[in-house]
XYZ file of C-alpha atoms in Angstrom:
753
model
C -11.439 6.817 26.417
C -13.566 10.057 27.564
C -16.915 10.183 25.954
C -15.526 13.322 23.876
C -12.798 10.665 22.561
C -15.263 8.309 21.620
C -17.540 10.864 19.894
C -14.677 12.236 17.635
C -13.899 8.315 16.636
C -17.317 7.854 15.901
C -18.441 11.175 14.351
C -15.052 12.699 13.467
C -13.944 16.200 13.418
C -16.709 18.988 12.134
C -15.260 22.555 12.075
C -14.926 25.422 9.643
C -12.390 24.455 6.780
C -9.372 23.959 8.288
C -7.070 24.827 5.067
C -7.235 26.285 1.830
C -7.716 23.320 0.040
C -11.035 22.882 2.465
C -12.039 26.399 1.450
C -11.736 26.298 -2.001
C -13.900 22.737 -1.793
C -16.965 25.087 0.196
C -16.682 27.560 -2.467
C -17.018 24.784 -5.098
C -20.034 23.262 -2.936
C -21.648 26.407 -2.975
C -21.631 26.796 -6.713
C -22.764 22.973 -6.804
C -25.589 23.596 -4.545
C -26.702 26.930 -6.640
C -26.952 24.889 -9.937
C -29.061 22.236 -8.015
C -31.311 24.668 -6.136
C -31.818 26.659 -9.782
C -31.891 23.309 -12.075
C -29.083 25.041 -13.961
C -26.029 23.232 -15.355
C -28.255 20.486 -17.400
C -25.464 20.986 -20.206
C -22.796 19.844 -18.440
C -24.520 16.680 -17.530
C -26.369 16.146 -20.798
C -24.208 17.096 -23.014
C -23.406 20.520 -25.119
C -24.648 18.822 -28.240
C -27.699 16.970 -27.878
C -29.406 15.863 -30.751
C -25.932 16.672 -32.846
C -24.364 14.049 -35.062
C -23.221 11.096 -33.492
C -19.701 11.730 -34.425
C -20.174 15.388 -33.179
C -21.239 13.502 -29.864
C -18.733 11.223 -29.533
C -16.056 14.310 -29.839
C -17.645 16.198 -27.099
C -18.197 13.818 -24.454
C -14.266 12.635 -25.421
C -13.329 16.552 -24.842
C -15.675 16.209 -21.307
C -13.722 13.233 -20.406
C -10.687 14.665 -21.031
C -10.872 17.691 -19.610
C -12.328 15.926 -16.336
C -9.269 13.682 -16.264
C -7.098 16.719 -16.381
C -8.773 18.272 -13.535
C -8.487 15.038 -11.372
C -4.763 15.306 -12.425
C -4.340 18.469 -11.416
C -6.136 17.773 -7.714
C -3.596 14.934 -7.225
C -0.877 16.804 -8.061
C -2.344 19.943 -5.500
C -2.605 16.837 -3.522
C 1.078 15.858 -3.207
C 2.079 19.559 -2.848
C 0.105 20.061 0.068
C -0.800 17.078 1.935
C 2.142 15.036 1.526
C 4.473 18.028 0.991
C 6.317 16.321 -2.011
C 6.783 12.803 -1.699
C 5.420 9.524 0.095
C 4.958 9.275 3.309
C 3.742 6.031 5.170
C 6.325 3.108 4.704
C 4.057 0.865 2.363
C 4.475 3.941 0.121
C 8.564 4.546 0.512
C 8.830 0.645 -0.161
C 6.756 0.757 -3.245
C 8.609 3.876 -4.585
C 12.006 1.676 -3.962
C 10.362 -1.145 -6.077
C 9.578 1.323 -8.512
C 12.951 2.043 -8.783
C 14.762 -1.491 -8.930
C 12.064 -2.063 -11.706
C 13.151 0.907 -14.022
C 16.072 -0.791 -13.983
C 14.689 -4.293 -14.842
C 15.453 -5.869 -11.176
C 12.690 -7.460 -9.442
C 15.376 -8.007 -6.761
C 18.881 -7.038 -6.535
C 22.199 -7.582 -5.122
C 23.280 -5.491 -2.476
C 26.681 -4.422 -1.536
C 28.718 -6.095 1.732
C 28.034 -5.176 4.193
C 24.170 -6.084 3.609
C 22.783 -4.830 6.776
C 23.665 -1.128 5.331
C 21.050 -1.931 2.799
C 18.658 -4.146 4.256
C 15.621 -3.720 6.525
C 11.763 -3.073 7.271
C 9.695 -4.623 4.617
C 12.852 -6.084 2.244
C 13.302 -9.694 2.201
C 16.902 -10.750 1.930
C 18.644 -14.272 1.010
C 22.250 -14.575 1.662
C 22.266 -17.414 -0.778
C 20.845 -19.303 -4.064
C 21.840 -19.936 -7.136
C 22.854 -16.127 -8.162
C 23.863 -15.027 -4.391
C 22.668 -12.871 -2.460
C 19.320 -11.019 -3.063
C 17.433 -8.278 -2.052
C 13.756 -7.418 -2.731
C 10.555 -5.422 -1.542
C 7.345 -7.515 -0.012
C 5.050 -5.688 -2.304
C 3.217 -7.554 -5.516
C 5.268 -5.880 -8.900
C 1.823 -4.731 -10.675
C 2.090 -0.796 -9.291
C 5.952 -0.946 -9.228
C 6.123 -1.564 -12.859
C 3.883 1.758 -13.357
C 5.971 3.596 -10.902
C 9.122 2.125 -12.747
C 7.763 3.933 -16.194
C 7.933 7.603 -14.071
C 11.295 6.590 -13.254
C 12.591 6.592 -16.733
C 10.950 9.552 -17.667
C 12.382 10.884 -14.391
C 9.089 11.662 -12.958
C 8.391 8.979 -10.178
C 5.572 10.680 -8.438
C 3.656 10.998 -11.967
C 1.764 7.828 -12.158
C -0.354 8.964 -9.411
C -2.142 12.211 -11.242
C -2.413 9.345 -14.698
C -3.978 7.052 -12.860
C -6.222 9.781 -11.937
C -7.074 10.453 -15.409
C -7.739 6.879 -16.143
C -9.733 6.700 -12.943
C -12.081 9.749 -14.348
C -12.818 7.674 -17.757
C -13.148 4.359 -16.616
C -15.896 5.549 -14.153
C -17.926 7.200 -16.857
C -17.436 4.121 -19.387
C -18.457 2.154 -16.258
C -21.383 4.247 -14.791
C -22.444 4.654 -18.648
C -22.382 0.525 -19.763
C -24.440 -0.019 -16.185
C -26.802 2.803 -16.663
C -27.365 1.439 -20.628
C -29.400 -1.636 -19.219
C -31.818 0.265 -16.838
C -32.128 3.655 -17.684
C -30.757 4.142 -20.843
C -32.435 7.697 -21.349
C -30.001 9.112 -18.601
C -26.742 6.820 -19.379
C -24.922 9.856 -20.480
C -25.863 11.857 -17.517
C -25.208 9.475 -14.856
C -22.220 8.709 -16.486
C -20.827 12.461 -16.468
C -22.246 12.703 -13.077
C -20.148 9.859 -11.543
C -17.173 11.067 -13.363
C -17.289 14.226 -11.409
C -17.769 12.568 -8.088
C -14.637 10.381 -9.177
C -12.609 13.898 -9.359
C -14.572 15.124 -5.812
C -13.305 12.150 -4.229
C -10.735 13.222 -1.460
C -9.795 9.763 -0.979
C -9.395 8.781 -4.167
C -6.982 12.096 -4.887
C -4.801 10.660 -1.804
C -4.984 7.391 -3.230
C -3.768 8.932 -6.793
C -1.164 11.039 -5.247
C 1.030 9.123 -2.410
C 2.378 5.972 -4.288
C 0.114 3.513 -2.803
C -0.726 0.512 -5.109
C -5.161 1.135 -4.661
C -5.491 3.495 -7.211
C -4.060 1.482 -9.853
C -5.892 -1.828 -8.261
C -8.964 0.389 -8.805
C -8.112 1.263 -12.259
C -7.708 -2.193 -12.770
C -11.333 -3.310 -11.180
C -12.850 -0.584 -12.895
C -11.877 -1.655 -16.306
C -12.501 -5.259 -15.852
C -16.079 -4.705 -14.527
C -16.878 -1.982 -17.366
C -15.418 -4.744 -19.995
C -17.270 -7.686 -18.751
C -20.535 -5.648 -18.704
C -19.663 -4.650 -22.407
C -18.642 -7.880 -23.335
C -21.719 -9.949 -22.056
C -24.121 -7.530 -23.575
C -22.466 -7.730 -26.963
C -22.889 -11.361 -26.894
C -26.638 -11.273 -25.836
C -27.176 -8.777 -28.835
C -25.984 -11.105 -30.872
C -27.763 -14.102 -29.653
C -30.812 -12.207 -29.753
C -29.931 -11.637 -33.157
C -29.408 -15.342 -33.822
C -26.141 -14.235 -35.181
C -22.685 -16.629 -35.383
C -20.518 -13.624 -35.807
C -18.106 -13.501 -32.616
C -19.192 -10.856 -30.447
C -17.456 -9.580 -27.054
C -14.125 -11.518 -27.618
C -12.465 -8.136 -27.348
C -13.867 -6.765 -24.359
C -13.454 -10.161 -22.766
C -9.528 -10.477 -23.514
C -9.492 -6.946 -22.186
C -11.103 -7.909 -18.809
C -9.222 -10.493 -18.293
C -6.149 -8.249 -18.539
C -7.393 -6.101 -15.933
C -8.021 -8.773 -13.805
C -4.506 -10.348 -14.203
C -2.948 -6.749 -13.496
C -5.525 -6.583 -10.459
C -3.805 -10.030 -9.590
C -0.470 -8.319 -9.755
C -1.140 -5.670 -7.967
C -3.203 -6.621 -5.245
C -4.118 -10.369 -4.781
C -6.663 -10.218 -2.305
C -8.648 -7.866 -4.279
C -8.351 -10.140 -7.680
C -10.532 -12.576 -6.221
C -13.534 -10.716 -5.939
C -13.575 -9.185 -9.318
C -12.756 -12.161 -10.647
C -15.629 -14.140 -9.457
C -18.037 -10.891 -10.612
C -16.345 -11.431 -14.152
C -16.965 -14.842 -14.234
C -20.638 -14.010 -13.300
C -20.923 -11.788 -16.267
C -19.502 -13.801 -18.749
C -19.788 -17.692 -18.159
C -24.045 -18.232 -18.433
C -24.003 -16.691 -22.047
C -24.991 -19.403 -24.589
C -24.059 -18.941 -28.259
C -27.246 -19.251 -30.577
C -26.492 -23.221 -31.143
C -26.608 -23.638 -27.486
C -23.176 -23.913 -27.352
C -21.792 -21.954 -24.185
C -19.725 -18.715 -25.266
C -15.741 -18.964 -25.185
C -15.798 -15.111 -23.295
C -15.016 -16.914 -19.964
C -11.930 -18.716 -21.565
C -10.755 -15.808 -23.373
C -11.153 -13.773 -20.409
C -8.888 -16.340 -18.140
C -6.497 -16.436 -21.060
C -6.299 -12.665 -20.587
C -5.713 -13.139 -17.259
C -2.616 -14.955 -17.604
C 0.222 -12.697 -18.418
C -0.739 -10.506 -15.173
C -0.378 -14.276 -12.886
C 3.127 -14.741 -14.791
C 4.271 -11.125 -13.552
C 3.376 -12.281 -9.961
C 4.773 -15.306 -10.049
C 7.908 -14.198 -11.789
C 8.439 -11.819 -8.795
C 8.155 -13.855 -6.037
C 10.527 -16.551 -7.826
C 12.388 -13.501 -8.015
C 12.496 -12.130 -4.535
C 11.872 -15.716 -2.342
C 13.516 -18.145 -4.543
C 9.912 -19.672 -4.992
C 7.527 -19.300 -7.219
C 4.482 -19.964 -4.905
C 5.940 -18.528 -2.217
C 4.316 -15.136 -0.832
C 7.230 -12.504 -0.404
C 4.805 -10.680 2.624
C 4.537 -13.928 4.291
C 8.099 -14.917 3.753
C 9.052 -11.458 4.886
C 6.861 -11.738 8.444
C 7.822 -15.472 8.867
C 11.347 -14.185 9.492
C 10.531 -10.714 10.978
C 7.557 -10.632 13.489
C 5.863 -13.085 15.332
C 4.703 -15.514 16.663
C 4.937 -18.092 14.024
C 2.538 -17.676 11.336
C 0.659 -14.700 12.616
C 0.579 -13.179 9.124
C -2.230 -14.722 7.055
C -5.881 -14.605 5.950
C -7.935 -16.198 8.343
C -8.408 -17.341 11.938
C -7.507 -18.962 15.526
C -4.807 -18.182 17.776
C -1.438 -16.867 17.277
C -3.130 -14.574 14.310
C -1.904 -11.185 14.459
C 2.053 -9.910 14.669
C 3.033 -8.562 17.716
C 6.008 -6.492 16.405
C 4.245 -4.780 13.267
C 0.759 -4.511 14.968
C 1.454 -5.188 18.440
C -0.517 -2.293 20.130
C -3.291 -3.415 17.748
C -3.189 -7.282 18.413
C -3.275 -6.280 22.482
C -6.166 -4.100 22.056
C -8.446 -6.024 19.875
C -7.008 -9.550 19.827
C -6.215 -10.828 23.297
C -7.227 -14.532 22.460
C -7.063 -14.439 18.553
C -8.973 -13.701 15.519
C -12.385 -15.176 15.207
C -15.598 -14.279 14.032
C -15.995 -11.699 16.459
C -12.664 -10.354 16.011
C -13.566 -10.165 12.354
C -17.008 -8.655 12.610
C -15.356 -5.498 14.606
C -12.565 -5.476 12.027
C -15.232 -5.274 9.091
C -17.379 -2.977 11.004
C -14.573 -0.629 11.824
C -13.227 -0.517 8.101
C -16.497 -0.060 6.996
C -17.268 3.182 9.263
C -13.917 4.822 7.853
C -15.294 3.683 4.223
C -18.248 5.483 4.544
C -16.300 8.980 4.417
C -14.450 7.586 1.724
C -16.966 6.959 -0.749
C -18.035 10.611 -1.443
C -16.714 12.865 1.635
C -19.484 12.623 3.678
C -21.287 9.333 5.449
C -24.738 9.309 4.705
C -24.162 9.394 1.093
C -22.303 6.204 0.947
C -25.854 4.478 1.570
C -26.675 5.455 -2.151
C -24.276 2.773 -3.307
C -27.300 0.098 -2.246
C -30.240 1.833 -3.656
C -29.479 0.664 -7.499
C -29.641 -3.354 -6.128
C -32.962 -2.555 -4.115
C -34.938 -0.905 -6.775
C -33.336 -2.877 -9.245
C -37.129 -5.083 -9.739
C -38.692 -1.393 -11.066
C -36.902 -1.710 -14.057
C -37.433 -4.512 -16.776
C -33.863 -5.227 -17.422
C -31.527 -5.687 -14.012
C -28.365 -5.778 -16.327
C -25.336 -5.929 -14.141
C -26.271 -3.740 -11.291
C -26.552 -6.637 -9.247
C -23.407 -7.879 -9.984
C -21.744 -4.527 -9.592
C -23.616 -4.372 -6.001
C -22.481 -8.139 -4.907
C -18.375 -6.659 -5.983
C -18.592 -4.227 -3.252
C -20.029 -6.740 -0.811
C -17.335 -9.315 -2.187
C -14.649 -7.075 -1.670
C -15.500 -6.184 1.756
C -15.641 -10.091 2.811
C -12.401 -10.943 0.892
C -10.512 -8.877 3.477
C -12.554 -9.766 6.373
C -10.093 -13.254 7.245
C -7.194 -10.465 7.499
C -6.857 -9.229 11.397
C -5.447 -5.712 10.589
C -7.575 -2.737 10.170
C -5.253 -1.253 7.745
C -6.765 2.489 8.164
C -5.011 5.571 8.273
C -5.632 9.117 7.991
C -5.815 10.288 4.630
C -5.979 6.869 3.588
C -9.501 5.947 4.823
C -10.313 2.240 4.433
C -7.822 1.308 2.228
C -8.688 -2.092 1.369
C -12.066 -1.064 0.393
C -10.775 1.625 -1.842
C -9.999 -0.509 -4.507
C -13.813 -0.499 -5.305
C -14.690 3.048 -5.303
C -15.184 3.789 -8.833
C -18.023 1.116 -8.606
C -19.138 3.155 -5.823
C -19.409 6.283 -7.899
C -21.147 4.669 -10.629
C -23.935 2.801 -8.055
C -24.526 6.450 -6.553
C -25.353 8.563 -9.238
C -27.252 5.425 -10.579
C -29.075 5.545 -7.119
C -29.999 9.352 -8.026
C -31.048 8.448 -11.337
C -32.954 5.671 -9.899
C -34.780 7.587 -7.393
C -35.751 10.531 -9.586
C -37.107 8.124 -11.955
C -39.633 7.141 -9.770
C -42.568 8.942 -10.640
C -41.864 9.906 -13.811
C -41.350 7.416 -17.311
C -38.710 8.838 -19.494
C -38.853 8.326 -23.145
C -36.495 5.431 -24.231
C -33.727 6.289 -26.331
C -33.428 4.722 -30.227
C -29.872 3.190 -29.333
C -27.566 2.622 -26.041
C -24.812 4.693 -28.040
C -26.470 7.362 -28.624
C -27.235 11.082 -26.523
C -30.764 11.044 -25.706
C -32.328 13.712 -28.233
C -35.200 14.350 -26.199
C -35.494 13.661 -22.481
C -38.641 14.860 -20.544
C -37.925 18.091 -18.924
C -39.103 17.161 -15.093
C -36.571 13.728 -15.061
C -33.682 16.047 -16.709
C -34.247 18.743 -13.895
C -34.932 16.540 -11.349
C -31.955 14.591 -12.274
C -29.615 17.459 -12.643
C -31.092 18.737 -9.123
C -30.368 15.261 -7.485
C -26.718 14.574 -9.270
C -25.452 18.408 -7.992
C -27.095 18.134 -4.910
C -24.794 15.127 -4.037
C -21.777 16.687 -6.013
C -22.480 19.480 -3.244
C -22.529 17.903 -0.145
C -19.588 15.886 -1.291
C -17.162 19.319 -1.401
C -18.731 20.692 1.509
C -18.364 17.583 3.464
C -14.482 17.574 2.710
C -14.407 21.069 3.810
C -15.999 20.756 6.774
C -15.504 17.436 7.945
C -13.217 15.654 5.621
C -10.054 17.911 5.251
C -9.296 16.835 9.068
C -8.179 13.353 8.265
C -6.336 14.666 5.098
C -4.772 17.121 7.722
C -3.540 14.414 10.088
C -1.654 12.574 7.424
C 0.100 16.148 6.381
C 1.072 16.604 10.370
C 2.252 13.221 10.749
C 5.744 11.847 10.781
C 7.414 15.120 11.174
C 5.149 16.814 8.402
C 7.374 15.719 5.541
C 9.050 13.212 3.778
C 11.762 11.507 5.334
C 14.449 12.326 2.459
C 13.754 14.831 0.115
C 16.268 15.050 -3.248
C 15.368 18.591 -3.004
C 18.058 18.771 -0.033
C 20.801 17.245 -1.855
C 20.039 19.390 -5.059
C 20.340 22.402 -3.005
C 23.514 21.069 -1.836
C 24.599 20.381 -5.552
C 25.141 17.262 -4.285
C 25.363 14.724 -7.417
C 27.637 11.628 -6.274
C 28.984 10.183 -3.146
C 27.690 8.205 0.017
C 24.665 9.440 1.475
C 23.615 7.623 4.892
C 20.079 7.896 6.551
C 18.681 6.656 10.236
C 15.489 5.939 8.896
C 13.640 3.148 6.892
C 11.475 5.671 5.096
C 14.476 7.865 4.199
C 16.452 4.494 2.914
C 13.511 3.518 0.940
C 12.990 7.107 -0.775
C 16.030 7.478 -1.424
C 18.544 4.480 -2.415
C 18.752 3.180 -5.567
C 19.808 -0.185 -6.067
C 21.905 0.717 -9.660
C 24.094 3.653 -7.994
C 27.452 3.994 -6.852
C 29.018 6.656 -5.322
C 31.528 7.678 -8.284
C 28.758 8.559 -10.894
C 25.714 9.099 -8.308
C 24.454 9.448 -4.941
C 24.072 5.839 -3.306
C 22.089 5.953 0.491
C 22.917 3.331 2.752
C 21.731 3.186 6.405
C 23.424 4.834 9.123
C 23.894 1.628 11.830
C 26.131 3.211 14.178
C 29.095 0.480 14.016
C 31.885 -0.587 12.141
C 29.502 -1.707 9.261
C 29.398 2.284 8.169
C 33.137 1.761 8.181
C 33.381 -1.290 6.292
C 31.064 0.257 3.645
C 33.110 3.496 3.312
C 36.104 1.787 2.739
C 34.606 -0.640 0.348
C 33.662 1.983 -1.937
C 37.021 3.789 -1.774
C 36.589 6.271 0.678
C 33.989 8.377 -1.565
C 32.855 12.143 -0.672
C 30.040 10.996 2.556
C 27.642 13.147 4.460
C 24.542 12.346 7.022
C 21.241 13.313 6.457
C 19.503 13.751 9.049
C 15.698 14.914 10.455
C 16.142 17.551 13.082
C 13.132 17.522 15.505
C 10.672 20.574 15.074
C 11.186 23.588 17.286
C 8.143 25.613 18.352
C 5.786 27.165 16.633
C 6.626 24.804 13.968
C 5.331 21.633 13.542
C 8.083 20.193 10.552
C 10.873 18.830 10.940
C 14.360 20.350 9.598
C 16.316 17.870 7.048
C 19.980 18.767 7.363
C 22.489 17.450 5.230
C 26.484 17.201 6.798
C 29.624 16.370 5.522
C 30.498 13.308 7.584
C 33.042 10.376 7.472
C 32.636 7.122 9.730
C 34.881 7.058 12.443
C 38.171 5.268 12.032
C 37.573 1.094 13.300
C 40.244 0.131 16.109
C 41.393 -3.215 16.361
C 38.016 -4.729 17.817
C 35.296 -4.066 15.315
C 31.809 -3.862 16.998
C 28.699 -4.813 15.064
C 24.991 -4.182 16.561
C 22.758 -7.297 16.143
C 19.790 -5.437 15.953
C 21.293 -4.215 12.399
C 20.770 -7.763 11.423
C 17.066 -7.722 11.532
C 15.168 -9.135 9.838
C 17.237 -12.417 10.631
C 18.446 -14.571 7.804
C 15.747 -17.108 9.599
C 13.946 -17.832 13.089
C 12.422 -20.823 14.575
C 9.356 -21.419 17.464
C 9.650 -18.103 18.516
C 10.784 -14.288 16.900
C 13.579 -11.681 16.992
C 12.988 -8.135 16.941
C 15.056 -5.135 17.555
C 14.007 -3.613 21.245
C 14.783 -0.943 23.438
C 17.208 -1.674 26.123
C 19.130 -1.097 29.223
C 21.093 2.422 29.074
C 24.282 0.356 29.083
C 23.367 -1.271 26.180
C 25.095 0.675 23.042
C 22.729 2.916 21.500
C 20.095 1.280 24.197
C 19.066 -0.598 21.439
C 19.116 -4.747 21.374
C 18.088 -7.714 19.082
C 15.657 -9.484 21.197
C 14.413 -13.214 21.103
C 11.076 -14.254 22.140
C 10.760 -18.293 22.292
C 6.927 -19.770 21.998
C 5.914 -21.432 25.316
C 7.830 -24.647 25.732
C 9.964 -23.942 23.282
C 13.601 -23.363 21.882
C 13.597 -20.509 19.859
C 16.624 -19.631 17.202
C 17.176 -17.121 15.304
C 20.249 -16.988 12.798
C 22.063 -13.453 12.012
C 24.882 -12.880 9.884
C 28.441 -11.259 11.031
C 30.491 -9.217 8.373
C 34.069 -10.656 8.436
C 36.453 -8.005 6.735
C 39.002 -10.999 6.133
C 39.667 -14.472 6.188
C 41.817 -15.909 9.549
C 41.265 -16.481 13.278
C 39.489 -13.715 15.258
C 38.883 -13.187 18.423
C 35.022 -13.184 19.398
C 33.404 -11.327 22.392
C 29.617 -11.241 22.628
C 28.004 -8.779 24.460
C 24.563 -9.724 26.412
C 21.336 -7.380 27.345
C 19.035 -8.800 30.302
C 15.301 -7.750 30.676
C 15.149 -6.224 27.174
C 11.704 -8.092 25.123
C 9.562 -6.837 22.370
C 6.237 -5.025 23.662
C 3.135 -6.345 23.641
C 4.946 -9.938 22.990
C 3.176 -13.042 25.158
C 5.437 -14.709 26.767
C 5.482 -17.797 28.836
C 8.525 -18.019 31.383
C 9.295 -21.798 32.027
C 10.278 -22.761 35.748
C 13.432 -21.616 35.261
C 15.494 -18.301 34.458
C 15.828 -17.523 30.697
C 18.574 -19.135 29.236
C 20.903 -18.233 25.986
C 23.089 -19.452 23.934
C 25.053 -17.994 20.785
C 26.730 -20.344 17.999
C 29.836 -18.469 15.887
C 32.252 -20.758 13.939
C 31.830 -23.742 16.050
C 32.001 -22.229 18.983
C 29.136 -21.521 21.362
C 28.539 -19.273 24.663
C 25.822 -19.796 26.750
C 24.469 -17.917 29.816
C 21.712 -16.702 32.123
C 20.704 -13.223 31.902
C 21.578 -11.686 35.546
C 22.902 -8.608 35.559
C 21.613 -5.726 33.429
C 24.391 -5.902 30.690
C 26.965 -9.033 30.185
C 30.270 -9.742 28.576
C 30.855 -13.384 27.488
C 33.971 -14.857 27.593
C 36.483 -14.295 24.479
C 36.802 -16.880 21.733
C 38.988 -17.608 18.984
C 37.015 -18.662 15.736
C 38.460 -19.068 12.022
C 36.224 -16.699 10.055
C 36.236 -15.989 6.470
C 34.456 -13.382 4.574
C 31.544 -11.846 3.373
C 30.225 -12.667 6.860
C 29.558 -15.501 9.033
C 26.610 -17.223 10.356
C 25.884 -16.509 13.762
C 22.684 -18.822 15.261
C 21.241 -17.143 18.788
C 18.861 -19.442 20.981
C 16.500 -18.798 23.586
C 14.293 -20.908 26.166
C 12.257 -20.028 29.287
C 12.144 -16.890 28.342
C 13.347 -14.000 26.061
C 17.065 -13.100 25.504
C 18.754 -10.146 23.978
C 21.642 -9.519 22.447
C 23.715 -6.034 22.500
C 26.518 -6.822 20.203
C 29.240 -8.661 18.763
C 33.165 -7.431 18.696
C 35.942 -9.617 16.713
C 39.485 -8.863 16.715
C 41.949 -10.071 14.426
C 44.206 -12.696 15.832
C 46.166 -14.209 12.735
């Protein structure tokens, strides 16, 4: 890297606003700066009906939160249109989209049509047997797909994000108020409002409530759990102080547990920090008679539905209640064995999915030094996520540092600890997980907590030299706040908000622009393309993982709706076409951009798979991920030009091991078939660490009891034809490799009788 590249990596891009949203943010920043400089806008933060009756105050608060929530939802919708250009963009988001569509039909997993390779692929777990037959399911937990399912039922799946934006604004408001009531009750209402405004201004949250990623949903669960736990603890402590034996705080404890359970079902790794903090807040509270309160038990009971949903999903996809879908997927799709894990040691890091990263960052495995580097890189990205401007993120630490100035520390320390625990929870995971727009997404789940702490920091700093008049109760807006303190907080809060808006305008917007322009600058499947062609039913082939996940509906059939399948470029396409009674068929393709445009062009062309000849050709790489693999891993790779499509399935053995991979071979009808195997020499997985033995690499392949062995010599080779008895829907093919990697191009079969 050049010095300029290093500076850009460290400091990011700074310039005039690069697009319309950034320009609008700069205008908004100027308005907020004027409010900060001249001390105006106090009514916005302190309420329009200060001193009014309690019911009027509550109505005004609800209106404020509702208006702000609608504003956040509209900004998230604008983000979908401007930066996502209409739909999910990264592969994780498209898989969530597919899982949400399946759940709208009540399916945690589903049965694919044959040939199954027309519907299998990246981020999908396939099982070809079991009590219920073949099944297919996504690798992600079901909590967020459940929200998407409701959107699909309404005919608007992308509405889930904007609805989460409304919930996050409201949850941030209530959390900030709950935290401030313990330490700065006179400023509780303005702190809550300012935190909600910061939530609206946060560009990272606008992304996570636009794209179909689970972090916005997890953030809502974390925020609600913390807010409810704080209120449950306060209610119980108040009852203890009064000597009351009346149960209190139970409802809030159950709600806290329900929220923790939802995080368990959405992002299990993010559930541990919030579960520990909820336990911290609820466990120590004792009843007047000396018995420990049962709030923690109630919270635990509330978490059980979410835990059960996660286990039920794992059972449906993997066949086991306790088997992680992601671990099972990487166990059959990547390597070295055990590469995908929360933990340390040699062999950590998957070389097919994250090969370039593993090669650059983890050459000797994942240890404490590598974990520190990964965490520091995430924190560097996260500094921008908090408030669009890196220095503002440091305010998160201020309330905990100044907590001794207050008589009642309250929940400030647990809230700050939650942020630290979130960082630690992901330290054992090797991959950064950062990308433009999404930022340090593993830490996005605590952004609302950080927004509350930032505004508490402003309040703590402005009250260091002024003592505000305490409020009569913690639930009413103060009837009189000392003018110097009120003015100081108003200026401080608006200054932070102005810097946040300006930070996006001249700095953060560039990251979101990178997201907009990546991968051809548009979603890889757009329903509008089908709508413009008046296509309401039929079969559509796509050739991208993203496009398949966005377009495929497991319940669709081409006679009534559009069925989207993967284009394999072999006789699988014709088999599917014939099995579906030859419906009207189209090919959905993305054409490269033509200068000066940077966007791909989507085309929909009438098409039919070529007629099959006497011999049927089946590309082996189409069967990735394999059904099983041991002592090595298989992956699709680019191969010699003599390979069909220049692609093959490579099998990479562990050093001094004999690797095996099992794939499926479609069989149209029972009978005796002449089988021909085509192999490629020299193809391997980029960045995979291979150790060749003293002898040349050797391969073997077995189908129906017949076995082929070979030592790669020429670039491509055809193994001798053998006759095998085969039965539909498919036969199992076992591939072996030792002394080094081998690759299989395709298998062709011809009916003998």
